[in-house]
Amino acid sequence: MKELEDLWKIILEKLELSVSNVSFVMWIKPLKIIDYTENKTLVLSTKSTFAKNQLLRGYFDKIKNVAREVFGEDLEIDVLDPQEEEAYLKNNRPKTKVVDSEDQKNPFDPEFTFDNFVVGKCNQYVYAAARAVAENPGRKINPLFIYGGVGLGKTHLLHSIGNYIREYKPNLKIKYVTCEQFTNDYIESLSTSAKMKTNSEFRSKYRNLDVLMVDDIQFIAKKISTQEEFFHTFNELQQNGKQIIICSDRHPKEIETLEDRLRSRMLMGLIQDLQSPDLETRIAILRKKCQLEKYSFDDEAINYIAERVESDIRELKGMLFKAYSLSSLLGKKTVDIFDAREAFSDKNDEKNEGGSSAEQIIEAVCNYFNISKSDITGKKKNKEIVEPRMIAIYLINEMLEMPLVSIGKLFGGRDHTTIMHARDKIGTESKTNKKTQTIINEIKKVLKSV
Ligand code: ADP
Ligand code: MG
């Protein structure tokens, strides 16, 4: 693999000279080399289907030509999106093993640092705990158990701790593993012929650490032996004042496969949860990312994205990247609301089949309730007007994905928090209240037929 990686590096260097800087950073640099098969196919993986399509459309021939130069012979190139990559790795055992993080100089993603982690109400305690652990490993909080939903920053925090310790306490032995890696490592140590030797190798690898981080512990299988090994590793490290940090998508009490004695060990430390980011934090995260990547976005575009992706920060950043890519395809310098909208267009199309405009939605709501347009957009506060107004706001937001601030303007300059309140109220009722559901469906039916 080393050799192949080196060749790939040369290919990259050549490509960097032959495409624009933006194209290189966006489409080519993120490529990962997965395999080089016997029938001379170079298998590459991309970060998304979108990236794959971009690459096939614009750079495929270039890559092929440069690869031919470097390898000195013709070769096929296969580009996979993440799902295809997963399937590929399942069905093929790449001749060349993807580099083990231990072989690398720094197993931690240099982008996942404390500095790049945006702190808000949703994560301030977890952040403080992670920092305390990084600054004083093994002393203050042990173990630290972090849990929270997908894309909320668990792995980012583990890597931040890793990066910090590598920088400020380079003598400490630190290891980051996913639960799966730990299990595989352990099973491998058992199945090798020289059982005794490798098993003790496994032990010394894990039990001589200063800091052990285990990510996604919820995947711990109900395999007694793995749990037992983990239990002993855990005890030994903890007794010796070594730091343990664990992440999971749920509280230890809710991991069904976790053995009781291991659960009680985890409950001995500090357990902190990461919550979904509020709107301000989401905006701050997007701004930070723009700053890091040197993207230029206008405020409206940032708000549009922040309002639409409410929980998963990975998706939030993904949509930012998508809007940026679309914008730069058109050669624009600054990403605006049109690019942001386009990035969400697959989602919007489904919701607004009839292609209604905000005016048509308002008109349909007014007709349904038999009220006037000036009432619905005006100041009246009686129930007969307020309810239709909230429904119109909800529908415009849901069907057109229009930013709250812009909706506020349509409704006589109302504040975006008022609009948000209306949207959320009807959003909840549309799931829980039969009457509201019927009204919304009736109005949507009318809109579809316009
Ligand atoms: P998890 O492990 O909880 O599923 P990750 O740590 O992989 O989530 O985070 C997903 C993405 O979101 C990463 O790109 C990460 O950098 C980013 N992210 C999460 N939380 C924050 C934050 N508070 N500030 C900046 N980026 C964040
Ligand atoms: Mg993770």
Coordinates of C-alpha atoms and ligand atoms in Angstrom, one line a residue:
M1 CA 0.0 0.0 0.0
K2 CA 2.8 2.4 0.8
E3 CA 4.1 2.2 -2.7
L4 CA 0.7 2.7 -4.2
E5 CA 0.1 5.7 -1.8
D6 CA 3.3 7.2 -3.0
L7 CA 2.3 6.8 -6.6
W8 CA -1.0 8.4 -5.8
K9 CA 0.8 11.3 -4.2
I10 CA 2.7 11.9 -7.4
I11 CA -0.5 11.7 -9.4
L12 CA -2.0 14.3 -7.1
E13 CA 1.0 16.6 -7.4
K14 CA 0.7 16.5 -11.1
L15 CA -3.0 17.0 -11.1
E16 CA -2.6 20.0 -8.8
L17 CA -0.6 21.7 -11.5
S18 CA -3.1 21.0 -14.3
V19 CA -6.4 22.0 -12.8
S20 CA -7.6 25.1 -11.0
N21 CA -6.9 25.5 -7.4
V22 CA -10.6 25.4 -6.5
S23 CA -11.2 22.3 -8.5
F24 CA -8.3 20.6 -7.0
V25 CA -9.2 21.3 -3.4
M26 CA -12.9 20.5 -4.0
W27 CA -12.9 17.4 -6.2
I28 CA -9.5 15.9 -6.5
K29 CA -7.7 16.2 -3.2
P30 CA -10.5 14.5 -1.2
L31 CA -10.2 11.4 -3.3
K32 CA -9.1 8.3 -1.4
I33 CA -7.3 5.4 -3.0
I34 CA -9.0 2.2 -2.1
D35 CA -7.5 -0.5 -4.2
Y36 CA -5.5 -1.3 -7.3
T37 CA -6.9 -4.6 -8.7
E38 CA -5.3 -7.4 -10.6
N39 CA -6.9 -6.2 -13.9
K40 CA -5.3 -2.9 -13.4
T41 CA -8.1 -0.8 -12.1
L42 CA -7.4 2.0 -9.8
V43 CA -10.3 2.2 -7.3
L44 CA -11.0 5.6 -5.9
S45 CA -13.6 6.8 -3.4
T46 CA -15.3 10.1 -3.1
K47 CA -17.1 11.8 -0.2
S48 CA -20.5 12.0 -1.9
T49 CA -22.5 11.0 -4.9
F50 CA -22.4 14.6 -5.9
A51 CA -18.6 14.7 -5.7
K52 CA -18.5 11.6 -7.8
N53 CA -20.6 13.0 -10.5
Q54 CA -18.6 16.2 -10.6
L55 CA -15.4 14.2 -10.9
L56 CA -16.7 12.0 -13.7
R57 CA -18.0 15.0 -15.5
G58 CA -15.0 17.2 -15.3
Y59 CA -11.8 15.5 -14.4
F60 CA -12.0 11.8 -15.2
D61 CA -10.0 12.0 -18.4
K62 CA -7.4 14.1 -16.7
I63 CA -6.9 11.7 -13.9
K64 CA -6.7 8.8 -16.3
N65 CA -4.0 10.6 -18.4
V66 CA -1.9 11.5 -15.4
A67 CA -2.3 8.1 -13.9
R68 CA -1.1 6.6 -17.2
E69 CA 1.9 8.8 -17.2
V70 CA 2.8 7.9 -13.6
F71 CA 2.1 4.1 -13.8
G72 CA 3.6 3.9 -17.2
E73 CA 0.7 1.9 -18.6
D74 CA -3.0 2.2 -19.4
L75 CA -5.3 1.6 -16.5
E76 CA -8.9 1.7 -15.7
I77 CA -10.3 4.0 -13.1
D78 CA -13.3 3.2 -10.9
V79 CA -14.8 6.0 -8.9
L80 CA -17.1 5.0 -6.0
D81 CA -19.5 7.0 -3.9
P82 CA -19.6 6.3 -0.2
Q83 CA -22.3 3.6 -0.5
E84 CA -20.4 1.9 -3.4
E85 CA -17.2 2.1 -1.4
E86 CA -18.9 0.3 1.5
A87 CA -20.2 -2.4 -0.8
Y88 CA -16.8 -2.7 -2.5
L89 CA -15.0 -3.1 0.8
K90 CA -17.5 -5.8 1.9
N91 CA -17.2 -7.8 -1.3
N92 CA -13.5 -7.4 -2.0
R93 CA -10.7 -7.7 0.2
P94 CA -8.5 -5.0 -1.2
K95 CA -5.1 -6.3 -2.1
T96 CA -3.8 -3.2 -0.5
K97 CA -5.0 -2.6 3.0
V98 CA -6.2 0.9 3.7
V99 CA -3.6 2.5 5.9
D100 CA -3.9 1.7 9.5
S101 CA -4.1 4.9 11.6
E102 CA -1.3 3.6 13.8
D103 CA 1.1 3.7 10.8
Q104 CA 0.3 7.3 10.2
K105 CA 2.1 10.0 12.0
N106 CA -1.0 11.6 13.3
P107 CA -4.1 9.5 13.5
F108 CA -6.2 12.5 14.4
D109 CA -8.0 14.7 11.9
P110 CA -6.1 18.0 12.0
E111 CA -9.4 19.8 11.4
F112 CA -11.1 18.4 14.4
T113 CA -9.6 20.7 17.1
F114 CA -11.0 22.6 20.0
D115 CA -10.4 25.8 18.1
N116 CA -12.6 24.6 15.3
F117 CA -15.4 23.4 17.6
V118 CA -18.1 26.0 18.0
V119 CA -19.4 26.2 21.5
G120 CA -23.1 27.0 22.2
K121 CA -25.7 26.2 24.8
C122 CA -26.1 22.7 23.4
N123 CA -22.5 21.6 24.0
Q124 CA -20.8 23.9 26.4
Y125 CA -20.6 21.4 29.3
V126 CA -19.3 18.6 27.1
Y127 CA -16.8 21.0 25.6
A128 CA -15.6 22.1 29.1
A129 CA -15.3 18.4 30.2
A130 CA -13.4 17.4 27.1
R131 CA -11.0 20.3 27.6
A132 CA -10.5 19.5 31.2
V133 CA -9.6 15.9 30.3
A134 CA -7.2 17.0 27.6
E135 CA -5.5 19.4 30.0
N136 CA -5.3 17.0 32.9
P137 CA -5.6 13.5 31.6
G138 CA -6.4 10.9 34.2
R139 CA -6.7 13.4 37.0
K140 CA -10.0 15.1 37.1
I141 CA -12.7 13.3 35.2
N142 CA -12.4 9.6 34.7
P143 CA -14.0 8.1 32.7
L144 CA -15.6 10.8 30.6
F145 CA -18.6 9.4 28.8
I146 CA -20.0 11.6 26.0
Y147 CA -23.3 10.7 24.3
G148 CA -25.5 12.3 21.7
G149 CA -27.2 11.7 18.3
V150 CA -25.6 11.4 14.9
G151 CA -23.4 14.3 13.7
L152 CA -23.4 16.3 16.9
G153 CA -19.7 16.3 17.4
K154 CA -18.7 13.3 19.4
T155 CA -15.9 12.2 17.1
H156 CA -14.8 15.8 16.6
L157 CA -14.3 16.1 20.4
L158 CA -12.4 12.9 20.7
H159 CA -10.0 14.0 18.0
S160 CA -9.7 17.4 19.6
I161 CA -8.5 15.8 22.8
G162 CA -6.1 13.7 20.7
N163 CA -4.7 16.7 18.8
Y164 CA -4.4 18.7 22.0
I165 CA -2.5 16.0 23.8
R166 CA -0.2 15.3 20.9
E167 CA 0.7 18.9 20.8
Y168 CA 1.1 19.7 24.5
K169 CA 1.9 16.3 26.0
P170 CA 3.6 14.5 23.2
N171 CA 5.1 11.9 25.6
L172 CA 1.8 10.5 26.5
K173 CA 0.7 7.3 24.8
I174 CA -2.7 7.8 23.4
K175 CA -5.0 5.6 21.4
Y176 CA -8.3 6.2 19.6
V177 CA -10.3 3.3 18.5
T178 CA -13.9 2.7 17.4
C179 CA -15.6 0.0 19.3
E180 CA -15.5 -2.1 16.2
Q181 CA -11.7 -1.7 15.9
F182 CA -11.3 -2.7 19.5
T183 CA -13.4 -5.8 18.9
N184 CA -11.6 -6.8 15.7
D185 CA -8.2 -6.2 17.2
Y186 CA -9.2 -8.5 20.1
I187 CA -10.7 -11.2 17.9
E188 CA -7.7 -11.1 15.6
S189 CA -5.4 -11.5 18.6
L190 CA -7.3 -14.7 19.5
S191 CA -7.5 -16.2 16.1
T192 CA -3.8 -15.9 15.2
S193 CA -1.9 -19.1 15.5
A194 CA 0.6 -17.9 18.1
K195 CA -2.3 -17.2 20.4
M196 CA -0.4 -16.6 23.6
K197 CA 2.1 -14.2 22.1
T198 CA -0.3 -12.0 20.2
N199 CA -2.8 -11.9 23.0
S200 CA -0.2 -10.5 25.3
E201 CA 0.7 -8.1 22.5
F202 CA -2.8 -7.0 22.4
R203 CA -2.8 -6.5 26.2
S204 CA 0.4 -4.5 26.2
K205 CA -0.9 -2.4 23.4
Y206 CA -4.0 -1.4 25.3
R207 CA -3.0 -1.6 28.9
N208 CA 0.1 0.5 28.6
L209 CA -1.7 3.5 27.4
D210 CA -2.0 6.9 29.1
V211 CA -5.2 7.8 27.3
L212 CA -7.7 5.4 25.7
M213 CA -10.6 6.7 23.6
V214 CA -13.3 4.4 22.4
D215 CA -15.8 5.8 19.9
D216 CA -19.3 4.5 19.3
I217 CA -19.3 2.0 22.2
Q218 CA -23.0 1.4 21.5
F219 CA -21.8 -1.2 18.9
I220 CA -20.2 -3.3 21.6
A221 CA -21.6 -6.7 20.8
K222 CA -23.0 -9.0 23.3
K223 CA -19.8 -11.0 23.1
I224 CA -18.8 -11.9 26.6
S225 CA -15.2 -12.3 25.8
T226 CA -14.8 -8.9 24.2
Q227 CA -16.6 -7.2 27.0
E228 CA -14.5 -9.1 29.5
E229 CA -11.3 -7.9 27.8
F230 CA -12.6 -4.4 27.7
F231 CA -13.6 -4.6 31.4
H232 CA -10.1 -5.6 32.4
T233 CA -8.5 -3.0 30.1
F234 CA -10.8 -0.4 31.6
N235 CA -10.0 -1.5 35.2
E236 CA -6.3 -1.6 34.7
L237 CA -6.1 1.8 33.1
Q238 CA -8.3 3.4 35.6
Q239 CA -6.5 2.0 38.6
N240 CA -3.3 3.4 37.2
G241 CA -4.8 6.8 36.8
K242 CA -4.9 6.6 33.1
Q243 CA -7.6 8.5 31.2
I244 CA -10.6 6.8 29.5
I245 CA -13.0 8.6 27.2
I246 CA -16.0 6.9 25.7
C247 CA -18.5 8.0 23.2
S248 CA -21.9 6.6 22.4
D249 CA -25.1 7.6 20.7
R250 CA -27.0 6.9 23.9
H251 CA -26.7 6.9 27.7
P252 CA -24.9 3.8 29.2
K253 CA -28.2 2.8 30.8
E254 CA -29.7 2.5 27.3
I255 CA -27.1 0.3 25.7
E256 CA -28.8 -3.0 25.9
T257 CA -25.8 -5.1 25.1
L258 CA -23.6 -3.6 27.7
E259 CA -22.9 -5.9 30.6
D260 CA -23.9 -4.6 34.0
R261 CA -20.5 -4.4 35.5
L262 CA -19.2 -2.5 32.6
R263 CA -22.1 -0.2 32.7
S264 CA -21.6 0.5 36.4
R265 CA -17.9 1.4 35.6
M266 CA -19.1 3.9 33.1
L267 CA -21.6 5.4 35.5
M268 CA -18.7 6.1 37.9
G269 CA -17.4 8.9 35.8
L270 CA -18.9 12.0 34.3
I271 CA -21.7 11.5 31.8
Q272 CA -22.4 14.4 29.5
D273 CA -24.8 14.7 26.5
L274 CA -24.5 16.7 23.4
Q275 CA -27.7 18.3 22.3
S276 CA -28.9 19.5 18.9
P277 CA -27.6 22.9 18.1
D278 CA -29.9 25.9 18.2
L279 CA -30.2 28.3 15.3
E280 CA -27.5 30.7 16.5
T281 CA -25.0 27.8 17.0
R282 CA -25.8 26.4 13.6
I283 CA -25.2 29.8 12.0
A284 CA -21.9 30.1 14.0
I285 CA -20.9 26.6 12.8
L286 CA -21.5 27.6 9.2
R287 CA -19.6 30.8 9.6
K288 CA -16.7 29.0 11.1
K289 CA -16.6 26.5 8.3
C290 CA -16.7 29.3 5.7
Q291 CA -13.8 31.0 7.5
L292 CA -11.8 27.8 7.5
E293 CA -12.5 26.9 3.9
K294 CA -12.4 30.5 2.7
Y295 CA -15.9 30.3 1.3
S296 CA -17.7 33.5 0.8
F297 CA -21.5 33.3 1.6
D298 CA -23.9 36.1 2.1
D299 CA -26.0 36.1 5.3
E300 CA -29.2 35.2 3.6
A301 CA -27.7 32.0 2.2
I302 CA -26.2 31.1 5.6
N303 CA -29.5 31.6 7.3
Y304 CA -31.4 29.6 4.7
I305 CA -29.2 26.6 5.3
A306 CA -29.1 27.0 9.1
E307 CA -32.8 27.1 9.3
R308 CA -33.2 23.9 7.2
V309 CA -30.9 21.5 8.8
E310 CA -31.8 21.3 12.4
S311 CA -29.8 18.5 14.0
D312 CA -27.1 16.7 12.1
I313 CA -24.1 19.0 11.8
R314 CA -22.5 16.7 9.2
E315 CA -25.5 17.3 7.0
L316 CA -25.4 21.1 7.8
K317 CA -21.8 21.3 6.6
G318 CA -22.7 19.0 3.6
M319 CA -25.4 21.4 2.4
L320 CA -22.9 24.3 2.8
F321 CA -20.5 22.6 0.6
K322 CA -23.2 21.7 -1.9
A323 CA -24.3 25.3 -2.2
Y324 CA -20.7 26.4 -2.5
S325 CA -20.0 23.9 -5.3
L326 CA -23.1 24.9 -7.2
S327 CA -22.2 28.5 -6.9
S328 CA -18.7 28.0 -8.1
L329 CA -19.9 26.0 -11.1
L330 CA -21.5 29.3 -12.2
G331 CA -18.3 31.1 -11.4
K332 CA -19.8 33.2 -8.7
K333 CA -17.6 34.8 -6.1
T334 CA -20.2 34.8 -3.3
V335 CA -22.8 32.1 -2.6
D336 CA -26.2 33.6 -2.4
I337 CA -29.8 32.5 -1.5
F338 CA -30.3 31.1 -5.1
D339 CA -27.4 28.7 -4.7
A340 CA -28.6 27.7 -1.3
R341 CA -32.1 27.1 -2.5
E342 CA -30.7 25.1 -5.4
A343 CA -28.8 22.9 -3.0
F344 CA -32.0 21.9 -1.4
S345 CA -33.9 21.7 -4.6
D346 CA -34.4 17.9 -4.6
K347 CA -36.0 18.2 -1.2
N348 CA -38.1 21.2 -2.2
D349 CA -39.5 19.7 -5.4
E350 CA -41.2 16.9 -3.5
K351 CA -42.8 19.3 -1.1
N352 CA -44.1 21.7 -3.7
E353 CA -45.3 19.6 -6.6
G354 CA -47.7 22.2 -8.0
G355 CA -44.9 24.8 -8.0
S356 CA -47.0 27.2 -6.0
S357 CA -45.8 30.7 -5.1
A358 CA -46.1 32.4 -1.7
E359 CA -49.0 34.5 -3.1
Q360 CA -50.9 31.5 -4.3
I361 CA -50.5 29.8 -0.9
I362 CA -51.7 32.9 0.9
E363 CA -54.7 33.1 -1.5
A364 CA -55.6 29.5 -1.1
V365 CA -55.5 29.9 2.7
C366 CA -57.7 33.0 2.5
N367 CA -60.2 31.2 0.3
Y368 CA -60.3 28.3 2.6
F369 CA -61.1 30.4 5.7
N370 CA -63.0 33.0 3.8
I371 CA -60.9 35.9 5.0
S372 CA -59.2 38.7 3.1
K373 CA -55.5 39.0 2.2
S374 CA -55.2 42.3 4.1
D375 CA -56.5 40.6 7.2
I376 CA -54.1 37.6 7.0
T377 CA -51.0 39.8 6.4
G378 CA -52.3 42.6 8.7
K379 CA -52.2 43.2 12.5
K380 CA -55.5 41.6 13.7
K381 CA -55.1 39.2 16.6
N382 CA -58.5 37.5 16.8
K383 CA -58.5 33.7 16.6
E384 CA -60.3 33.7 13.2
I385 CA -57.4 35.5 11.6
V386 CA -54.4 34.2 13.7
E387 CA -55.0 30.6 13.0
P388 CA -55.1 31.0 9.2
R389 CA -52.1 33.3 9.3
M390 CA -50.1 30.7 11.2
I391 CA -51.2 28.0 8.7
A392 CA -50.1 30.1 5.8
I393 CA -46.8 30.8 7.4
Y394 CA -46.3 27.1 8.0
L395 CA -47.2 26.2 4.5
I396 CA -44.9 28.8 2.9
N397 CA -42.0 27.7 5.0
E398 CA -42.6 24.0 4.5
M399 CA -43.4 24.1 0.8
L400 CA -41.1 26.8 -0.4
E401 CA -38.4 26.5 2.2
M402 CA -38.5 30.3 2.3
P403 CA -36.3 31.9 5.1
L404 CA -38.2 33.0 8.1
V405 CA -37.0 36.6 7.7
S406 CA -38.4 36.8 4.1
I407 CA -41.7 35.3 5.3
G408 CA -41.8 37.9 8.0
K409 CA -41.7 40.6 5.3
L410 CA -44.6 39.0 3.5
F411 CA -46.6 39.3 6.7
G412 CA -46.3 43.0 7.3
G413 CA -42.7 43.0 8.6
R414 CA -43.1 40.5 11.4
D415 CA -40.1 39.4 13.3
H416 CA -38.5 36.1 12.4
T417 CA -39.1 34.7 15.9
T418 CA -42.8 35.3 15.5
I419 CA -42.7 33.4 12.2
M420 CA -40.7 30.6 13.8
H421 CA -43.2 30.3 16.6
A422 CA -46.1 30.0 14.1
R423 CA -44.2 27.5 12.0
D424 CA -43.4 25.3 15.0
K425 CA -46.8 25.5 16.5
I426 CA -48.6 24.4 13.3
G427 CA -45.7 22.0 12.6
T428 CA -46.5 20.2 15.9
E429 CA -50.2 20.4 15.4
S430 CA -49.9 19.0 11.9
K431 CA -48.5 15.8 13.5
T432 CA -50.8 15.6 16.5
N433 CA -54.1 17.3 15.7
K434 CA -56.5 15.7 13.2
K435 CA -58.3 18.9 12.4
T436 CA -55.1 20.8 11.5
Q437 CA -54.0 17.9 9.4
T438 CA -57.2 17.9 7.4
I439 CA -57.1 21.7 6.8
I440 CA -53.5 21.5 5.6
N441 CA -54.2 18.6 3.3
E442 CA -57.3 20.3 1.8
I443 CA -55.3 23.5 1.1
K444 CA -52.4 21.5 -0.4
K445 CA -54.9 19.7 -2.6
V446 CA -56.2 23.0 -4.0
L447 CA -52.7 24.2 -4.6
K448 CA -51.7 21.1 -6.5
S449 CA -54.6 21.5 -8.8
V450 CA -53.9 25.2 -9.6
Ligands
ADP1 P1 -20.7 12.4 15.7 O1 -19.4 11.6 15.9 O2 -21.3 12.9 16.9 O3 -21.6 11.6 14.8 P2 -18.9 14.2 14.3 O4 -18.0 14.5 15.4 O5 -18.4 13.3 13.3 O6 -20.3 13.7 14.9 O7 -19.3 15.6 13.7 C1 -19.9 15.7 12.4 C2 -19.5 16.9 11.7 O8 -20.0 18.0 12.3 C3 -18.0 17.0 11.7 O9 -17.6 17.6 10.4 C4 -17.7 18.0 12.8 O10 -16.5 18.8 12.6 C5 -18.9 18.9 12.8 N1 -19.2 19.4 14.1 C6 -19.9 18.9 15.1 N2 -20.1 19.7 16.1 C7 -19.4 20.8 15.8 C8 -19.2 22.1 16.5 N3 -19.7 22.3 17.7 N4 -18.5 23.0 15.8 C9 -18.0 22.8 14.6 N5 -18.2 21.7 13.9 C10 -18.9 20.7 14.5
MG2 MG -18.8 9.8 15.4

